[in-house]
Short mmCIF file of C-alpha atoms and ligand atoms in Angstrom, two decimals:
data_model
loop_
_atom_site.label_atom_id
_atom_site.label_comp_id
_atom_site.label_asym_id
_atom_site.label_seq_id
_atom_site.Cartn_x
_atom_site.Cartn_y
_atom_site.Cartn_z
CA MET A 1 57.52 9.39 23.82
CA SER A 2 59.92 7.79 21.37
CA THR A 3 61.68 5.63 23.95
CA PRO A 4 62.04 2.16 22.52
CA LEU A 5 60.31 -0.24 24.81
CA VAL A 6 61.49 -3.38 23.11
CA LYS A 7 64.96 -4.59 23.93
CA SER A 8 66.25 -7.91 22.66
CA GLY A 9 62.94 -8.69 21.01
CA VAL A 10 60.90 -9.23 24.14
CA GLU A 11 58.54 -6.60 25.44
CA PRO A 12 59.26 -6.35 29.17
CA MET A 13 56.51 -6.93 31.69
CA VAL A 14 58.02 -4.09 33.74
CA LYS A 15 60.43 -1.45 32.58
CA ALA A 16 61.81 1.37 34.71
CA GLU A 17 63.76 4.19 33.18
CA ALA A 18 65.44 6.74 35.45
CA VAL A 19 62.65 6.42 38.02
CA HIS A 20 62.79 8.93 40.86
CA LYS A 21 60.60 9.13 43.91
CA SER A 22 60.75 11.60 46.78
CA PHE A 23 58.67 12.00 49.88
CA GLY A 24 58.91 15.72 50.61
CA ALA A 25 62.62 16.48 50.82
CA ALA A 26 63.56 12.81 51.16
CA HIS A 27 64.86 11.52 47.84
CA ILE A 28 64.17 7.78 48.01
CA LEU A 29 64.47 6.36 44.48
CA LYS A 30 67.36 8.02 42.66
CA GLY A 31 67.13 6.89 39.08
CA ILE A 32 66.11 3.24 38.87
CA ASP A 33 66.64 1.52 35.52
CA LEU A 34 65.60 -2.09 35.11
CA GLU A 35 63.60 -4.49 33.03
CA VAL A 36 61.61 -7.53 34.05
CA ALA A 37 60.90 -9.99 31.26
CA PRO A 38 57.64 -11.93 31.04
CA ARG A 39 57.74 -15.19 33.02
CA GLU A 40 60.80 -14.02 34.88
CA VAL A 41 61.38 -14.35 38.62
CA PHE A 42 63.04 -11.06 39.41
CA CYS A 43 64.54 -10.80 42.88
CA LEU A 44 65.15 -7.49 44.57
CA ILE A 45 67.45 -7.38 47.56
CA GLY A 46 68.99 -4.62 49.64
CA PRO A 47 69.21 -3.13 53.10
CA SER A 48 66.19 -1.87 54.96
CA GLY A 49 65.29 1.64 53.83
CA SER A 50 66.89 1.30 50.38
CA GLY A 51 63.55 1.86 48.60
CA LYS A 52 62.48 -1.67 47.64
CA SER A 53 58.92 -1.39 48.93
CA THR A 54 58.58 2.10 47.50
CA PHE A 55 59.55 0.78 44.09
CA LEU A 56 56.97 -2.02 44.27
CA ARG A 57 54.35 0.52 45.36
CA CYS A 58 55.17 2.67 42.33
CA ILE A 59 54.66 -0.31 40.02
CA ASN A 60 51.31 -0.98 41.69
CA HIS A 61 50.02 2.63 41.46
CA LEU A 62 50.20 3.10 45.22
CA GLU A 63 52.79 5.87 44.80
CA GLN A 64 53.36 8.26 41.94
CA ILE A 65 56.88 8.68 40.60
CA ASN A 66 58.35 12.18 40.37
CA ALA A 67 60.56 11.68 37.32
CA GLY A 68 61.46 9.02 34.81
CA ARG A 69 59.18 6.48 33.23
CA LEU A 70 57.67 3.26 34.39
CA TRP A 71 55.82 0.79 32.20
CA VAL A 72 53.84 -2.32 33.07
CA ASP A 73 53.06 -4.62 30.17
CA GLY A 74 53.87 -1.90 27.65
CA GLU A 75 51.68 0.76 29.27
CA LEU A 76 52.95 3.80 31.14
CA VAL A 77 52.02 3.57 34.80
CA GLY A 78 49.64 6.35 35.82
CA TYR A 79 49.06 7.76 32.34
CA ARG A 80 47.04 7.18 29.25
CA GLN A 81 48.73 8.11 25.99
CA HIS A 82 46.77 9.75 23.23
CA GLY A 83 48.86 10.74 20.24
CA ASP A 84 51.77 12.71 21.70
CA LYS A 85 49.88 13.69 24.82
CA LEU A 86 49.80 12.01 28.20
CA TYR A 87 46.77 12.16 30.43
CA GLU A 88 46.78 11.21 34.08
CA LEU A 89 44.61 8.19 34.74
CA ARG A 90 41.40 8.67 36.64
CA ASP A 91 40.84 6.75 39.86
CA ARG A 92 38.64 4.23 38.12
CA GLU A 93 41.28 3.60 35.45
CA VAL A 94 43.96 3.17 38.11
CA ALA A 95 41.75 0.65 39.91
CA ALA A 96 41.33 -1.30 36.68
CA LYS A 97 45.11 -1.45 36.16
CA ARG A 98 45.75 -2.51 39.74
CA ARG A 99 43.48 -5.50 39.27
CA ASP A 100 46.06 -7.01 36.93
CA ILE A 101 48.79 -6.89 39.56
CA GLY A 102 48.80 -9.17 42.58
CA MET A 103 50.59 -8.04 45.70
CA VAL A 104 51.62 -10.05 48.72
CA PHE A 105 52.95 -8.26 51.76
CA GLN A 106 54.95 -9.23 54.80
CA ARG A 107 51.71 -9.00 56.81
CA PHE A 108 48.95 -11.01 55.22
CA ASN A 109 46.02 -8.73 56.08
CA LEU A 110 43.32 -11.34 55.59
CA PHE A 111 39.79 -10.34 56.55
CA PRO A 112 39.50 -11.82 60.07
CA HIS A 113 35.74 -12.34 59.90
CA MET A 114 35.91 -14.39 56.69
CA THR A 115 37.00 -17.97 56.16
CA ALA A 116 39.94 -18.82 53.92
CA VAL A 117 37.70 -19.54 50.93
CA GLU A 118 35.68 -16.36 51.52
CA ASN A 119 38.89 -14.34 51.63
CA VAL A 120 39.97 -15.79 48.28
CA MET A 121 36.53 -15.21 46.70
CA GLU A 122 36.20 -11.63 47.89
CA GLY A 123 38.06 -9.84 45.06
CA PRO A 124 36.37 -11.59 42.14
CA VAL A 125 32.93 -11.23 43.73
CA GLN A 126 33.23 -7.61 44.95
CA VAL A 127 35.51 -6.12 42.33
CA LYS A 128 34.74 -8.18 39.23
CA ARG A 129 31.09 -8.88 40.13
CA GLU A 130 31.68 -12.54 39.46
CA ALA A 131 28.98 -15.09 40.39
CA LYS A 132 29.67 -16.53 43.85
CA ALA A 133 29.55 -20.15 42.67
CA VAL A 134 32.18 -19.47 40.01
CA ALA A 135 34.37 -17.53 42.43
CA ARG A 136 34.05 -20.24 45.07
CA GLU A 137 35.06 -22.96 42.66
CA ARG A 138 38.17 -21.05 41.61
CA ALA A 139 38.97 -20.21 45.24
CA LEU A 140 38.81 -23.87 46.23
CA ARG A 141 41.07 -24.78 43.32
CA LEU A 142 43.56 -22.09 44.37
CA LEU A 143 43.49 -23.19 48.00
CA ASP A 144 44.27 -26.68 46.76
CA ARG A 145 47.15 -25.28 44.74
CA VAL A 146 48.68 -23.62 47.83
CA GLY A 147 48.23 -26.82 49.81
CA LEU A 148 45.25 -25.72 51.89
CA ALA A 149 42.32 -27.62 50.41
CA ASP A 150 41.41 -28.87 53.88
CA LYS A 151 41.49 -25.38 55.46
CA ALA A 152 38.92 -23.67 53.26
CA ALA A 153 36.44 -23.26 56.11
CA ASN A 154 39.01 -22.04 58.64
CA TYR A 155 39.15 -18.46 59.82
CA PRO A 156 42.53 -16.69 59.74
CA SER A 157 42.82 -17.02 63.52
CA GLN A 158 42.64 -20.81 63.03
CA LEU A 159 45.60 -20.81 60.63
CA SER A 160 49.35 -20.53 61.17
CA GLY A 161 51.20 -17.52 59.79
CA GLY A 162 52.49 -19.58 56.89
CA GLN A 163 49.02 -20.87 56.09
CA GLN A 164 47.63 -17.32 56.24
CA GLN A 165 50.31 -16.16 53.85
CA ARG A 166 49.43 -18.98 51.44
CA VAL A 167 45.78 -17.89 51.60
CA ALA A 168 46.97 -14.36 50.82
CA ILE A 169 48.81 -15.68 47.76
CA ALA A 170 45.69 -17.58 46.65
CA ARG A 171 43.67 -14.40 47.17
CA ALA A 172 46.02 -12.44 44.91
CA LEU A 173 45.94 -15.20 42.28
CA ALA A 174 42.12 -15.22 42.29
CA MET A 175 42.22 -11.92 40.38
CA GLU A 176 44.22 -13.70 37.64
CA PRO A 177 47.04 -11.15 37.67
CA LYS A 178 49.65 -10.91 34.95
CA LEU A 179 52.29 -9.84 37.46
CA MET A 180 52.83 -10.75 41.11
CA LEU A 181 54.72 -8.53 43.53
CA PHE A 182 56.01 -10.10 46.72
CA ASP A 183 57.27 -7.76 49.43
CA GLU A 184 59.23 -9.84 51.94
CA PRO A 185 56.48 -12.48 52.04
CA THR A 186 58.29 -14.69 54.53
CA SER A 187 59.91 -12.09 56.80
CA ALA A 188 57.17 -12.21 59.43
CA LEU A 189 57.04 -16.01 59.61
CA ASP A 190 58.54 -18.42 62.08
CA PRO A 191 61.47 -20.14 60.36
CA GLU A 192 59.76 -23.52 60.15
CA LEU A 193 56.86 -22.00 58.19
CA VAL A 194 58.96 -20.26 55.54
CA GLY A 195 59.57 -23.34 53.39
CA ASP A 196 55.91 -24.00 52.56
CA VAL A 197 55.42 -20.42 51.37
CA LEU A 198 58.59 -20.53 49.26
CA ASP A 199 57.41 -23.84 47.77
CA VAL A 200 54.18 -22.19 46.65
CA MET A 201 56.18 -19.35 45.08
CA ARG A 202 58.45 -21.86 43.37
CA GLY A 203 55.40 -23.60 41.91
CA LEU A 204 54.09 -20.29 40.62
CA ALA A 205 57.44 -19.62 38.99
CA GLU A 206 57.35 -23.03 37.33
CA ASP A 207 53.90 -22.22 35.98
CA GLY A 208 55.38 -19.16 34.29
CA MET A 209 54.08 -16.35 36.49
CA THR A 210 56.04 -13.11 36.21
CA MET A 211 57.16 -12.26 39.73
CA ILE A 212 59.10 -9.50 41.43
CA VAL A 213 60.23 -10.77 44.79
CA VAL A 214 61.73 -8.62 47.52
CA THR A 215 63.33 -11.12 49.84
CA HIS A 216 66.11 -11.93 52.24
CA GLU A 217 65.86 -15.62 51.28
CA MET A 218 69.06 -15.91 49.28
CA GLY A 219 68.57 -19.65 48.75
CA PHE A 220 65.28 -18.95 46.99
CA ALA A 221 66.87 -16.16 44.92
CA ARG A 222 69.71 -18.45 43.87
CA GLU A 223 67.56 -21.46 43.03
CA VAL A 224 64.41 -19.87 41.62
CA GLY A 225 65.46 -16.38 40.52
CA ASP A 226 66.23 -15.56 36.89
CA ALA A 227 67.54 -12.10 37.69
CA LEU A 228 68.65 -10.31 40.81
CA VAL A 229 69.10 -6.66 41.60
CA PHE A 230 70.93 -5.34 44.64
CA MET A 231 69.57 -1.95 45.60
CA ASP A 232 71.10 0.41 48.13
CA ASP A 233 70.13 3.96 49.02
CA GLY A 234 67.72 4.30 46.10
CA VAL A 235 70.01 3.11 43.33
CA VAL A 236 70.65 -0.21 41.60
CA VAL A 237 74.18 -1.05 42.69
CA GLU A 238 74.52 -4.35 40.92
CA SER A 239 72.40 -6.71 38.84
CA GLY A 240 72.76 -9.98 36.99
CA HIS A 241 71.98 -13.64 37.29
CA PRO A 242 71.42 -14.49 40.96
CA ARG A 243 74.25 -17.03 41.00
CA GLU A 244 76.68 -14.43 39.61
CA VAL A 245 75.66 -11.61 41.92
CA LEU A 246 75.49 -13.81 45.01
CA GLY A 247 78.55 -15.90 44.15
CA ASN A 248 80.79 -13.19 42.81
CA PRO A 249 79.57 -9.73 43.84
CA GLN A 250 81.45 -6.93 42.09
CA HIS A 251 80.74 -4.07 44.46
CA GLU A 252 81.88 -3.54 48.01
CA ARG A 253 78.37 -2.49 49.08
CA THR A 254 76.96 -5.75 47.72
CA ARG A 255 79.64 -7.77 49.49
CA ALA A 256 79.02 -5.95 52.77
CA PHE A 257 75.27 -6.59 52.54
CA LEU A 258 75.64 -10.24 51.58
CA SER A 259 78.08 -10.88 54.40
CA LYS A 260 75.27 -9.92 56.77
CA VAL A 261 72.44 -11.96 55.23
CA LEU A 262 74.14 -15.08 53.85
P1 LIG B 301 62.76 -0.83 51.97
O1 LIG B 301 61.52 -1.51 51.52
O2 LIG B 301 63.92 -1.07 51.06
O3 LIG B 301 63.10 -1.15 53.39
P2 LIG B 301 61.16 1.55 51.78
O4 LIG B 301 60.83 1.71 50.35
O5 LIG B 301 60.12 1.01 52.67
O6 LIG B 301 62.52 0.73 51.91
O7 LIG B 301 61.56 2.96 52.38
C1 LIG B 301 62.59 3.74 51.84
C2 LIG B 301 62.62 5.07 52.55
O8 LIG B 301 61.45 5.80 52.20
C3 LIG B 301 62.61 4.95 54.06
O9 LIG B 301 63.51 5.90 54.58
C4 LIG B 301 61.19 5.29 54.44
O10 LIG B 301 61.14 5.88 55.70
C5 LIG B 301 60.80 6.26 53.35
N1 LIG B 301 59.35 6.25 53.08
C6 LIG B 301 58.65 5.22 52.58
N2 LIG B 301 57.36 5.54 52.43
C7 LIG B 301 57.24 6.82 52.86
C8 LIG B 301 56.14 7.77 52.97
N3 LIG B 301 54.91 7.42 52.59
N4 LIG B 301 56.43 8.99 53.45
C9 LIG B 301 57.67 9.34 53.81
N5 LIG B 301 58.73 8.53 53.74
C10 LIG B 301 58.53 7.28 53.28
MG1 LIG B 302 60.30 -2.88 52.47
#
């Protein structure tokens, strides 16, 4: 437990050290090392099946790692430290930690029987027992922020895919997370709807939100990203500033991947 967490004076928002994850005999994450600084937009790219979603799920307590260490905001994921001893978190403690992390998926999974504003209010009201009036006010403000002030009363079926995804982002933000995880948030959208979602993410980045973004949108990574990791087959192949990695990839595997997506 003597691993120094602080590198270059800044405590990372996320730090992975030799993280391994297997599903049965399938070794998926094979020693991931990386650090995400506070306020950073950290882009994660790589071929399908390379372990990107699995890694996000480990950060968000949806999967347990098999070896290595993973910290979020200075705390070991899944464990409580007491002196030299580590104790596995109880379900209730895990739930409390997960509240601080917002996650946005490829599929938006809004509640179909609730309006946009009700979807955004749901977490604070049900999980944090917040007063409905307070939650509603914040939800309306967040819908305004994602450009949907006029759609608050619409049901998901009355919204485009891009609008639904922006509601999903507002819903995640309603829990006031310290970290946002985006797992291919625009991959399921028609091309003409992608821009509005990326604009919302760009705004979040400008406001200083710490974000890990799995994406195939290389333009977004180049313009908005502070750091970029190329992952393949469960390892980090290459990392650096997005402009460096995308403009001058050092590894053949990176070049091969980029030639397909750029
Ligand atoms: P990516 O997001 O980069 O496409 P994933 O993390 O989704 O990759 O998946 C990596 C590998 O892990 C895939 O081969 C996938 O089939 C496998 N995998 C993911 N989740 C599970 C699971 N719950 N059980 C078994 N295998 C899984
Ligand atoms: Mg994935």
